[in-house]
XYZ file of C-alpha atoms in Angstrom:
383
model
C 130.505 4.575 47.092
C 127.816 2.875 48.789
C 125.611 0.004 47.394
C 121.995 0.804 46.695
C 120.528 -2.828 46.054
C 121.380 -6.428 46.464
C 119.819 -9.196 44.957
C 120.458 -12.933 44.811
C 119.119 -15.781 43.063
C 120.047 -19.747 43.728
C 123.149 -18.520 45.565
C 123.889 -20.723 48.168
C 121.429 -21.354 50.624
C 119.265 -18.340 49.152
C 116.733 -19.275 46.519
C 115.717 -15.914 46.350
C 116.451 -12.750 47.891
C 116.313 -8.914 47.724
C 117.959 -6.211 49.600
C 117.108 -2.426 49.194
C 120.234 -0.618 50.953
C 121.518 3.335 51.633
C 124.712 4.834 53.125
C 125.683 4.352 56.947
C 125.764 1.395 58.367
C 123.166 -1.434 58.055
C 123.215 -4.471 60.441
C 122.092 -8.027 59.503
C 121.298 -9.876 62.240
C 120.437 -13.355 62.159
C 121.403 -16.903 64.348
C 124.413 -19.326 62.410
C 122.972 -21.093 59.445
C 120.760 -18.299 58.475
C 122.305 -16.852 55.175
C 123.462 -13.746 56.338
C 127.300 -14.132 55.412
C 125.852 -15.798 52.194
C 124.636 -12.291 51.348
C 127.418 -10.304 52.015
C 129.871 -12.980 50.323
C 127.413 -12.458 46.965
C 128.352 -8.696 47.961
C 132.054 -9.429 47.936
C 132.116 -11.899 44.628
C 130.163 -8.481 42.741
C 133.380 -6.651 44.141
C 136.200 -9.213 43.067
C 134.728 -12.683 41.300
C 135.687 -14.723 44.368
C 134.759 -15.995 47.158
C 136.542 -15.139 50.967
C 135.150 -18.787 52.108
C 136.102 -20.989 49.207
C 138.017 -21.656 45.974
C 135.970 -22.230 43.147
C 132.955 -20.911 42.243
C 130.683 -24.608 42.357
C 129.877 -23.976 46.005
C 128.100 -20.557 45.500
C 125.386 -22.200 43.351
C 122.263 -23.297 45.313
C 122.220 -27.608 45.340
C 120.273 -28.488 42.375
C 120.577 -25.640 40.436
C 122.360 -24.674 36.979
C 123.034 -21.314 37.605
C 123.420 -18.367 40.659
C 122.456 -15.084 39.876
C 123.901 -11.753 41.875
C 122.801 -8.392 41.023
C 123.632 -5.127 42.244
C 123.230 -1.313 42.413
C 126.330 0.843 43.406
C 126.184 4.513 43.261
C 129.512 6.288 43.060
C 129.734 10.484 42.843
C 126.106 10.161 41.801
C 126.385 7.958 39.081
C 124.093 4.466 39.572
C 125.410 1.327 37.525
C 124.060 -2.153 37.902
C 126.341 -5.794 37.721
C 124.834 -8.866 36.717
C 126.901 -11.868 37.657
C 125.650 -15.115 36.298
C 128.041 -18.202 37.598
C 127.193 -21.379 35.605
C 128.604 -25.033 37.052
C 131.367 -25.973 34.378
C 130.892 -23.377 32.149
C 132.409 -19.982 31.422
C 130.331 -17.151 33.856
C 128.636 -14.126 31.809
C 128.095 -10.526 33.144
C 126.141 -7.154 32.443
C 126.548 -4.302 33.577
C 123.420 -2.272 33.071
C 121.779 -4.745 31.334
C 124.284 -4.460 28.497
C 126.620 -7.648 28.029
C 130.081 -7.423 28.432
C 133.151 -9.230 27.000
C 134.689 -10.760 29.852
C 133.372 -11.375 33.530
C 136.668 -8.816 35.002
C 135.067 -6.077 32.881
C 132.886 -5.777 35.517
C 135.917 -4.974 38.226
C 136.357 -1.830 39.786
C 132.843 -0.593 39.059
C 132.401 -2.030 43.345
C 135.160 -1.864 45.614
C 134.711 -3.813 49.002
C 136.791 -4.353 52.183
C 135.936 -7.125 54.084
C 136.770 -8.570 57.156
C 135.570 -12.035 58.405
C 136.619 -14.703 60.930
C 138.850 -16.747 57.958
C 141.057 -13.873 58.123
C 142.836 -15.630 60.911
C 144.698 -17.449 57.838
C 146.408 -14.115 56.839
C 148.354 -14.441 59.881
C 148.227 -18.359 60.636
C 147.685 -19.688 57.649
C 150.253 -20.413 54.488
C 151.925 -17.988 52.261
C 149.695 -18.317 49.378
C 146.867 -16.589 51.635
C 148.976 -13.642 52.171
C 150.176 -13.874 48.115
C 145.810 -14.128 47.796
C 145.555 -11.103 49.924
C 147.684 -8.707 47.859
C 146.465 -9.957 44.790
C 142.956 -9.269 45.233
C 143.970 -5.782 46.940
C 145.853 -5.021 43.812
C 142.823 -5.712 41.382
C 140.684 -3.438 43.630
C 143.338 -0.675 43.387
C 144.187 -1.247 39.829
C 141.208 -3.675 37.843
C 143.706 -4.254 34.799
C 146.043 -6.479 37.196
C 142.926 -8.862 37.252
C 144.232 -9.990 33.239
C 147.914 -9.128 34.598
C 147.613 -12.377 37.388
C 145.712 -14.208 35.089
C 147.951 -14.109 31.930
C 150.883 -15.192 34.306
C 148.960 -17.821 36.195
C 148.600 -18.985 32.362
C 151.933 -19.611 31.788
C 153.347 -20.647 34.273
C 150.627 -23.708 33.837
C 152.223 -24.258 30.803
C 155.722 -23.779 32.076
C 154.780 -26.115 34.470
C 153.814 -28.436 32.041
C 156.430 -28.718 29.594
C 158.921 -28.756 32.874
C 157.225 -31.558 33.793
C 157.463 -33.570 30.455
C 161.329 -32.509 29.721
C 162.334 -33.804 33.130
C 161.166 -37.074 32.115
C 162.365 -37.074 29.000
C 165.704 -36.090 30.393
C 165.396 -38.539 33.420
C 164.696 -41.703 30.677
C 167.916 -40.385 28.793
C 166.524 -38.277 25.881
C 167.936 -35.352 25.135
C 164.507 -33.188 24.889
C 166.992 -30.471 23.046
C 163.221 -29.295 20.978
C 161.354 -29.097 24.507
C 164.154 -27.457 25.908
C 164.371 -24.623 23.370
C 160.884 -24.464 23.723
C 161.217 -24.100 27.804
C 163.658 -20.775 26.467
C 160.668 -19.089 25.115
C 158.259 -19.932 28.096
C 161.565 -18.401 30.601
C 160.840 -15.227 28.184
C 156.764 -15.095 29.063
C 157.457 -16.014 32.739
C 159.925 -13.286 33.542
C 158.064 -10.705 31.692
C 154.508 -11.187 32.665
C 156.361 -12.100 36.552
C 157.886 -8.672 36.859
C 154.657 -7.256 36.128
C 153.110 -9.026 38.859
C 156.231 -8.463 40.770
C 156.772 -4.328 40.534
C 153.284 -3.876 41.523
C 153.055 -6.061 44.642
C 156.333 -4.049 44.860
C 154.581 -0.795 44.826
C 151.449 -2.058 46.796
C 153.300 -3.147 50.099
C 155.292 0.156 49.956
C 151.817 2.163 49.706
C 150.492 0.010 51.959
C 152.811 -0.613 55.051
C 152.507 2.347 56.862
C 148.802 2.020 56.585
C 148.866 -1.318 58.578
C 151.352 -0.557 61.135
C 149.105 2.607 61.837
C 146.270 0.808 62.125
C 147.881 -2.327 64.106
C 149.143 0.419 66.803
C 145.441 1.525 67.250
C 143.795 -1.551 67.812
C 146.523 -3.161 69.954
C 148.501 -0.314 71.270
C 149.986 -2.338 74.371
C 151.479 -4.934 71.821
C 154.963 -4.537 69.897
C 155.157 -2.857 66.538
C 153.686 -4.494 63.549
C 155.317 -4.615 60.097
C 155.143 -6.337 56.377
C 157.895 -6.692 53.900
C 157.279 -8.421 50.924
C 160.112 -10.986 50.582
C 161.079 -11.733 47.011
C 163.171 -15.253 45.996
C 165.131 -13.439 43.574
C 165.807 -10.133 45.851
C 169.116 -11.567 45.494
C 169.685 -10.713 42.413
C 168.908 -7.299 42.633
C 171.299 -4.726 42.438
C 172.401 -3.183 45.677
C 171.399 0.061 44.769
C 167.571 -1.173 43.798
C 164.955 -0.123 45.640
C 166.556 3.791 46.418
C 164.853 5.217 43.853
C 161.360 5.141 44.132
C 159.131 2.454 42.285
C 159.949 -0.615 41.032
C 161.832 -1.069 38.066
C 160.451 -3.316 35.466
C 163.403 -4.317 33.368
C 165.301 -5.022 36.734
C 163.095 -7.718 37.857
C 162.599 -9.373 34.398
C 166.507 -9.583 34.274
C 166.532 -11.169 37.448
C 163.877 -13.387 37.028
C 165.365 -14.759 33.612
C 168.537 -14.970 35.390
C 167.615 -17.524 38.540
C 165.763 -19.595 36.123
C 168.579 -19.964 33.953
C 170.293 -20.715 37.970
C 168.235 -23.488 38.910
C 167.073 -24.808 35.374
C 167.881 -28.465 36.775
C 166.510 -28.122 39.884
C 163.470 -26.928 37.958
C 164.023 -30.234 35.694
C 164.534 -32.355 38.204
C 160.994 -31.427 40.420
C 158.623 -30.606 36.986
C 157.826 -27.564 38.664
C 158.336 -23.719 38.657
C 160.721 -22.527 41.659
C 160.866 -19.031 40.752
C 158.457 -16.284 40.558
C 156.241 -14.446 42.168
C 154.184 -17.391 43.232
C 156.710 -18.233 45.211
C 157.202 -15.392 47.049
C 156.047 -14.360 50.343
C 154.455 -11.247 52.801
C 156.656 -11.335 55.795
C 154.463 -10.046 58.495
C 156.153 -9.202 61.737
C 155.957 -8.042 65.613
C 158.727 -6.470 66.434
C 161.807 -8.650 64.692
C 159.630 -11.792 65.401
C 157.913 -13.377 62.548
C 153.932 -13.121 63.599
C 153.233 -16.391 62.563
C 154.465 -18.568 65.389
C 155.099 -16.059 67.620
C 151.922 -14.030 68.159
C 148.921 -14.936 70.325
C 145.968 -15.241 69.191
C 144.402 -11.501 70.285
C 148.260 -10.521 68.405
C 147.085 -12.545 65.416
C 143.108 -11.168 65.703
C 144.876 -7.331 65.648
C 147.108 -8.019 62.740
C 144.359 -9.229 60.612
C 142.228 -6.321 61.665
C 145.436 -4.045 60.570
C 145.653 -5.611 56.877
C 141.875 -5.067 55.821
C 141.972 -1.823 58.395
C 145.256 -0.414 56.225
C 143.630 -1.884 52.794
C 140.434 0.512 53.536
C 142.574 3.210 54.784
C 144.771 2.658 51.579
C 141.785 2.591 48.983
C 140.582 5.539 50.842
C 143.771 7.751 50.007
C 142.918 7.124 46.365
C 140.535 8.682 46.501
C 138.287 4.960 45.938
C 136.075 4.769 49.240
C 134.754 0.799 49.314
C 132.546 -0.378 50.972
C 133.563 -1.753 54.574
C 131.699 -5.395 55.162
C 132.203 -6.997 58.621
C 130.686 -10.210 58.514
C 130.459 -11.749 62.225
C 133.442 -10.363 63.904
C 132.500 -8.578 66.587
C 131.800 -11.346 68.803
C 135.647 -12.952 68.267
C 137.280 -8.650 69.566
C 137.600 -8.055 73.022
C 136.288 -4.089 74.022
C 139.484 -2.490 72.561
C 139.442 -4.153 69.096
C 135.561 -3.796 69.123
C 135.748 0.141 69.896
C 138.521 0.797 67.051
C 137.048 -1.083 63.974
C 133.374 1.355 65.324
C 135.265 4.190 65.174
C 136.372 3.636 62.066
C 133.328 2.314 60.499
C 131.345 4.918 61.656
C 133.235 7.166 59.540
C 132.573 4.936 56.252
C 130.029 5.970 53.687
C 128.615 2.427 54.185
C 129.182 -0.424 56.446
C 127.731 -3.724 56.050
C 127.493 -5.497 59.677
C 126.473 -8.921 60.001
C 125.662 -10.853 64.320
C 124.261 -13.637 65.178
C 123.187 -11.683 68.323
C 122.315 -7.754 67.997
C 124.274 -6.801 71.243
C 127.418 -7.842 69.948
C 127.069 -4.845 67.504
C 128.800 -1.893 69.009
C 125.826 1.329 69.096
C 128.455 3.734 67.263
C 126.858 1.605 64.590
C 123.305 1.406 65.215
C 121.199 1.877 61.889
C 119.117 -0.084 59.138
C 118.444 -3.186 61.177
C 117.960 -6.325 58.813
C 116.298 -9.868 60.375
C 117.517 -12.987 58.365
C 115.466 -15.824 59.328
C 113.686 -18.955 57.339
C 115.006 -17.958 54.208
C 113.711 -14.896 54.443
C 115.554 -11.315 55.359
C 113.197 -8.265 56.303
C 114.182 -4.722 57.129
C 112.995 -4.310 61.102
């Protein structure tokens, strides 16, 4: 898979621009402030409708402007198709894909697959769970696109949960006895636990896949340090039977009965805080070095190499399925020491395409010398 053309319209700093690309590696090279990690970001929101800088999608549109526009051209096993983002302030985005409307935006999903690593990748490691809950999620949709409607029907309801939660605590706390709203809450426990295991068995399934991939790839890029594992660390593992997780993959009418059963557990703790307190937006990917917890414990070339190993076992997992993405580094180099720099070439090199972006060209190791790109001025011009 390799992209063939990028272009960009009113997307963040870029009023216009337009990138003709080809397999092997292709360096952008440009000083801080230039708009070279705005390109490869439009890149990455083609790939997954988000952004690995911010949020919500408001930043990505140039100040002033009603609209953004990203287009591209992937070719996979000869076949060329071509995505048409358009991300509208406070309004629903639209896509094509060629030229041909589609129903909804994550139709376009799986058509690019990208790996990228950039300096906010620190915040795997250092950062809270929810950027380590962020970083499966997105890996699943890349593996799997359907998973895309999968999160979003269960970030759905548990807003709702949330909601009605909320309003039944007070209800209960001013001495009503909410016994409609609480019936009600019965039915939401129902869509919670079964749109929750979904989420659940395939994060499941993913970290199984996906472990052996990063401790692989952790022992090659920082093979003096201690060994580096994940776990995925489930609030209701309690419930499981002792037996579970002996047989193979997980079991979806295991974790909906478990879910459904430490609600019903901490139904007035739930009450009491008008919140959710089970699910898999509570859990968490345990990432360790040796039996210490990396966050806390690791220094920072430690945390660098275990952030390299996630997106380093992520390619190396899309790989195996046969899905080759495309491998973005956007201004990394110059934050490895030799060691770390020398790994992540040799296994670029071996990509069908790897997107490099420097503020300085030396910092780019010559295993990938290729297309060189000059972003300057609000321009960017093939050298």
């Amino acid at each position: 898979m390799y992209v063939r053309h990028l272009q960009v319209t009113d997307f963040r700093s870029w009023e216009h621009a337009d990138l003709e690309l080809a397999p092997g590696p292709a360096v952008l090279v440009g000083s801080n402030g230039q708009g070279k990690t705005n390109l490869v970001e439009a890149l990455g929101y083609a790939a997954t409708l988000g952004s690995h800088r911010v949020a919500t999608d408001a930043p990505l549109i140039r100040h002033g402007c009603a609209r953004a526009i990203v287009r591209t051209a992937v070719v996979n096993e000869g076949r060329e198709l071509t995505i048409e983002l358009e991300i509208t302030a406070g309004k629903a985005n639209r896509a094509r894909v060629n030229r041909g409307p589609v129903p909804r935006t994550r139709d376009v999903l799986g058509i690019l697959r990208t790996v990228l690593f950039a300096p906010e990748d620190l915040a795997l490691v250092r950062g809270d769970p929810g950027e380590r809950r962020r970083f499966l999620d997105d890996l699943l949709v890349l593996r799997t696109p359907r998973y895309a409607g999968v999160r979003a029907d269960y970030d759905r309801v548990l807003r709702q949960r949330n909601a009605l939660l909320k309003s039944s605590g007070h209800a209960r706390r001013a001495g009503k006895s909410g016994g409609d709203a609480l019936g009600t809450l019965d039915v939401w426990d129902g869509h919670l636990a079964r749109h929750g295991a979904e989420l659940l068995a395939a994060r499941l399934d993913l970290v199984a896949d996906l472990a052996d991939h990063v401790t692989a790839a952790y022992a090659g890029v920082a093979p003096e340090s201690r060994p580096a594992t994940i776990r995925y660390r489930s609030g209701i593992a309690d419930s499981f039977p002792d037996d579970y997780g002996t047989t193979g993959r997980a079991d979806m009418e295991v974790l909906t009965d478990a879910l459904l059963a430490a609600m019903s557990a901490g139904r007035d703790q739930e009450l009491d805080r008008g919140v959710s307190l089970v699910g898999p937006h509570r859990d968490e990917l345990e990432l360790t070095l040796d039996a210490f917890p990396a966050k806390g414990y690791a220094s920072h070339g430690e945390s660098w190499s275990f952030a390299l190993a996630l997106r380093l076992g992520s390619y190396e997992l899309l790989r195996a399925d046969g899905n080759e993405p495309v491998l973005v580094l956007d201004d990394v180099f110059a934050e490895l020491d030799r060691r770390r720099r020398e790994r992540l070439a040799e296994v670029s090199v071996a990509a069908e395409q790897v997107l490099v972006t420097a503020a300085v060209a030396e910092d780019v190791p010559k295993e990938l010398a290729g297309a060189r790109y000059l972003v300057a001025d609000g321009e960017v011009h093939r050298e």
